[in-house]
Coordinates of C-alpha atoms in Angstrom, one line a residue:
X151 CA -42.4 -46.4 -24.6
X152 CA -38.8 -47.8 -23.8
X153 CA -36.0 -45.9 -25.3
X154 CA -34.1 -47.3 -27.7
X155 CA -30.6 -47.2 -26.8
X156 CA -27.6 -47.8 -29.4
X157 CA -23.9 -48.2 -29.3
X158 CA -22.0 -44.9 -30.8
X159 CA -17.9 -44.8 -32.0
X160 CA -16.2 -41.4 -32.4
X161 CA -12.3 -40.0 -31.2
X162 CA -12.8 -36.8 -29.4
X163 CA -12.0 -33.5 -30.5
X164 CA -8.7 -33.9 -28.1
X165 CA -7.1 -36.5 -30.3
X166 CA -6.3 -34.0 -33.1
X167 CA -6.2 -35.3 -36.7
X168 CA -8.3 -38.3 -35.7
X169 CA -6.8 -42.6 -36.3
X170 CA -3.8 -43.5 -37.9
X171 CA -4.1 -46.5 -39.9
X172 CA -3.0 -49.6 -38.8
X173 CA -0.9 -50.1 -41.9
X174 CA 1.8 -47.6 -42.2
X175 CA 2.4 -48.1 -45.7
X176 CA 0.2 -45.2 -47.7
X177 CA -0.8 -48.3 -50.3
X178 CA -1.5 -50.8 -48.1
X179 CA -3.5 -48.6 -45.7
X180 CA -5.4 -47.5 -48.6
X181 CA -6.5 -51.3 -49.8
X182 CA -7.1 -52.0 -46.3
X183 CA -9.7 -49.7 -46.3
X184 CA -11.3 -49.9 -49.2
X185 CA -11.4 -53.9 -48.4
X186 CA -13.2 -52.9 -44.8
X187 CA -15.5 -50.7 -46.6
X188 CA -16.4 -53.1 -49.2
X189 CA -17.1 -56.1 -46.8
X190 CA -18.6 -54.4 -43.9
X191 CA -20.6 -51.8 -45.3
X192 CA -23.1 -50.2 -47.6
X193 CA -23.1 -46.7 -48.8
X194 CA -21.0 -43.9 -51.1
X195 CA -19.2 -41.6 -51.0
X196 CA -19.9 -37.9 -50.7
X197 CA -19.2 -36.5 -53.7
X198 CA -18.2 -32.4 -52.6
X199 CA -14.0 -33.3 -52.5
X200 CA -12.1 -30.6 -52.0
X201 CA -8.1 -31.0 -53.1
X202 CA -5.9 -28.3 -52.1
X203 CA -2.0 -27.8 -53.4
X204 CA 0.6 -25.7 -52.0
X205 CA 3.4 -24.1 -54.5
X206 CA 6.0 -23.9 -55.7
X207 CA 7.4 -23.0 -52.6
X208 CA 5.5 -23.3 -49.1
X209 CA 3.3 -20.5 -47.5
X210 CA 6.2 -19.1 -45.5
X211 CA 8.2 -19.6 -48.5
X212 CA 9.5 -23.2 -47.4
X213 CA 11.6 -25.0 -50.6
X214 CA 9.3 -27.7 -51.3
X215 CA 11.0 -31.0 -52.4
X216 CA 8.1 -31.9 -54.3
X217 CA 5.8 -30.1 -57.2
X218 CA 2.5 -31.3 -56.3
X219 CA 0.5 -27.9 -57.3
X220 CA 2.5 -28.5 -60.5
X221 CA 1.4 -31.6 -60.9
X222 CA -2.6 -31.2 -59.4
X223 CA -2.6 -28.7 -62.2
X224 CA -1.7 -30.9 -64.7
X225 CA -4.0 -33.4 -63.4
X226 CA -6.9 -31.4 -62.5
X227 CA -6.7 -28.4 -64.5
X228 CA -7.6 -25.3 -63.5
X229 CA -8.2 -24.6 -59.8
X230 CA -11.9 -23.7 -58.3
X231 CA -9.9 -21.1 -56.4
X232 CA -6.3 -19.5 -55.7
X233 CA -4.7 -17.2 -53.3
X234 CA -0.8 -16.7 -53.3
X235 CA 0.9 -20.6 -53.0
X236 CA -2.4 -22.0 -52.6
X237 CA -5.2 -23.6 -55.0
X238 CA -8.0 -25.9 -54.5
X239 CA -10.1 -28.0 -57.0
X240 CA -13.4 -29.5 -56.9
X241 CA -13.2 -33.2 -58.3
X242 CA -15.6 -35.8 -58.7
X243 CA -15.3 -39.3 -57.3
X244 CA -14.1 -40.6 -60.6
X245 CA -10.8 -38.6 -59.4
X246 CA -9.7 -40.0 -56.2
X247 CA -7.6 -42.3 -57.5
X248 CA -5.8 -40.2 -59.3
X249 CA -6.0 -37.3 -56.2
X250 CA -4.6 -40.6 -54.3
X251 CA -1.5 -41.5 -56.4
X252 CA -0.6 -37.9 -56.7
X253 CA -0.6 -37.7 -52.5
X254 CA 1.1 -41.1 -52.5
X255 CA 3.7 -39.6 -54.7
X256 CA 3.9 -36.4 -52.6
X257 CA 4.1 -37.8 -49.2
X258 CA 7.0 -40.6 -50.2
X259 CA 9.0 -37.9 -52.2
X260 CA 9.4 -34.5 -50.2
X261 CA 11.1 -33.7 -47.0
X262 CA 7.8 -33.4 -45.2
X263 CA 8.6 -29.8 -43.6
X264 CA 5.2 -28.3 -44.3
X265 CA 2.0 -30.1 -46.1
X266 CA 1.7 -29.5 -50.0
X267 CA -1.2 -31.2 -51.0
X268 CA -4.7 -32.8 -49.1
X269 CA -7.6 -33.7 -49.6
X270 CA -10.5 -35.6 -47.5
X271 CA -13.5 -38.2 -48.9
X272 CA -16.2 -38.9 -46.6
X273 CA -18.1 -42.1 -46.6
X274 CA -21.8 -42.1 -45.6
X275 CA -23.2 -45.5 -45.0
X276 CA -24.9 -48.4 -43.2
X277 CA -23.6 -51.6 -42.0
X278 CA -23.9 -54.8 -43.7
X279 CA -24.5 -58.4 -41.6
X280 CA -26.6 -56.8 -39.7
X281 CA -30.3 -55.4 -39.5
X282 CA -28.7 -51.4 -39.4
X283 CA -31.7 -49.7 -37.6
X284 CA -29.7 -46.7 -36.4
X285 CA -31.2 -43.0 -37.2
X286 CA -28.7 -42.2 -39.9
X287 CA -26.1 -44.8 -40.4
X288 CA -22.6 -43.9 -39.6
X289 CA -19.9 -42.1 -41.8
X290 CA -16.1 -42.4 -42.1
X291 CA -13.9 -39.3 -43.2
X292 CA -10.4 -40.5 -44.7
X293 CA -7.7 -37.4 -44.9
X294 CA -5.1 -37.5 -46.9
X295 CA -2.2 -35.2 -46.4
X296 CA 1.3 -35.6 -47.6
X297 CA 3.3 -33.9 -44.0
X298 CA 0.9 -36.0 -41.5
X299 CA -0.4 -39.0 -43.8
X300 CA -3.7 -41.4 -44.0
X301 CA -5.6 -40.7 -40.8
X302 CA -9.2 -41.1 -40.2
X303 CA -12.5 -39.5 -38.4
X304 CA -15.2 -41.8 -38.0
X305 CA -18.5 -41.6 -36.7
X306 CA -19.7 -44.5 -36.0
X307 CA -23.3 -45.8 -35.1
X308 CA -24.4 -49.6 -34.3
X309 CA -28.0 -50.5 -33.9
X310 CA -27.3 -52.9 -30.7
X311 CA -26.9 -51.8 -26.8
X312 CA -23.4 -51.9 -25.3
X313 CA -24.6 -55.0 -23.6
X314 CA -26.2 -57.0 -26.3
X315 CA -24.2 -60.3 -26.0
X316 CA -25.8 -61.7 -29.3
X317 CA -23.6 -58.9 -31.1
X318 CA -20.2 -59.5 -29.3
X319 CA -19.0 -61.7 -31.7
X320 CA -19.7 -59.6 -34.8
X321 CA -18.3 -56.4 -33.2
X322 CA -14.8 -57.8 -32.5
X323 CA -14.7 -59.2 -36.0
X324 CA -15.4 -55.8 -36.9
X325 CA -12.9 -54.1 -34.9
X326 CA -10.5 -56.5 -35.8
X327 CA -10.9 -56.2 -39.8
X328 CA -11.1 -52.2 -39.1
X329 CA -7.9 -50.3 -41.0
X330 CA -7.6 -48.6 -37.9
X331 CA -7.9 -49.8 -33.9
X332 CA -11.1 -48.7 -32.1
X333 CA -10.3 -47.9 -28.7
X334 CA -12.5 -49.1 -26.2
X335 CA -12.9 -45.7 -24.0
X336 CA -14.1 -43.9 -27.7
X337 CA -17.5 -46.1 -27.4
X338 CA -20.8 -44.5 -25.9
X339 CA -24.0 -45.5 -25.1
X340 CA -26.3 -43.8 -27.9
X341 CA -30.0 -43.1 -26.3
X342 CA -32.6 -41.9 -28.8
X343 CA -34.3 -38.5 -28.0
X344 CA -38.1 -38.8 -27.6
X345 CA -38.4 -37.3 -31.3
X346 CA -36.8 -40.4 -32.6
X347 CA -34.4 -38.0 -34.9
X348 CA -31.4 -37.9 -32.7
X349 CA -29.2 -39.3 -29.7
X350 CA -27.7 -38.0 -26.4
X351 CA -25.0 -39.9 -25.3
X352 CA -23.6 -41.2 -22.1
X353 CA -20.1 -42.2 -21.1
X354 CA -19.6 -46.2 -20.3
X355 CA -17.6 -48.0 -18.0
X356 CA -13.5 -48.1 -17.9
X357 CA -13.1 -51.5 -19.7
X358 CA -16.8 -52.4 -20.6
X359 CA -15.7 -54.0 -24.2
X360 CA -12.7 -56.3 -22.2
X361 CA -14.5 -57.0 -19.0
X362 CA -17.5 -58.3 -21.2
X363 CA -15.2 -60.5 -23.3
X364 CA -13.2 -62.3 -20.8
X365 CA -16.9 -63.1 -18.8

């Protein structure tokens, strides 16, 4: 039987928070994404999201420029859990827009010496214009955080070989519509394990993606 090989996406531990968007406006990052996400792929989104707050002043007693506990109270109610300066809510997807304009608010208005409010939403899905035979389908993680920003952690999976010339063209379209750049060394080959429920991965050649396309 002739293993089925795949082609994998992910940043390594190395690179820290994970992407920055391509945009660097918080609002035109955000409808970038959601525009990717809606064209190129079908799926929802996890629905455990975990806000946290900071306040009124930071954990090392920072002066915050901002009130965003204040104002995820307000918001959100009563926090899931608190300890000192910190709280953290539970909310439901109906929230995020509302968990997004208070970070937008928070990251344009404050001094950005410490973080005050984050959260994170996870996408779990499968791509769309294409026959998406991989084990699990792939997953995006979006963080938002008011001192660092939009940044992202994907995990991607495609159900083609790193060599499959027939899905060239549909990968760079991807890449290109992406809200972030995929960086050609961050691409393995993905080899199914004999039990068919997971890959091992293998490192590909310095300029595979760029070698291939100017062929």
């Amino acid at each position: 039987m002739d293993t089925v090989e795949h082609l994998s996406y992910s940043p390594p531990k190395s690179i820290g928070f994970g992407h920055a968007p391509r945009k660097r406006n918080v609002f035109d990052a955000w409808d970038m994404t959601q525009r990717f996400l809606t064209r190129n792929t079908q799926g929802a989104l996890r629905t455990d999201i975990l806000v946290e707050a900071v306040g009124p002043s930071g954990y090392a007693g920072e002066k915050l420029t901002f009130p965003s506990q204040e104002r995820a109270l307000a918001t959100f109610g009563a926090p899931e859990k608190s300890e000192g300066h910190w709280c953290r809510w539970r909310i439901g997807i109906e929230d995020v827009p509302k968990a997004f304009e208070l970070f937008s608010y928070a990251h344009a208005s404050h001094q950005r010496k410490v973080s005050s409010f984050r959260f994170c939403i996870t996408q779990d899905f499968r791509w769309r214009g294409i026959d998406d035979t991989t084990i699990a389908g792939s997953y995006l993680g979006i963080n938002f955080d008011d001192f660092n920003g939009m940044f992202f952690q994907p995990a991607y999976v495609f159900p083609f070989a790193f060599d499959a010339q027939e899905h060239r063209p549909w990968l760079q379209a991807l890449m290109k519509d992406s809200p972030f750049r995929l960086r050609e060394p961050y691409f393995k080959r993905a080899l199914q394990t004999k039990a068919g429920n997971s890959y091992r991965t293998l490192k590909l050649d310095k300029n595979w993606l760029t070698n291939a396309s100017d062929a």
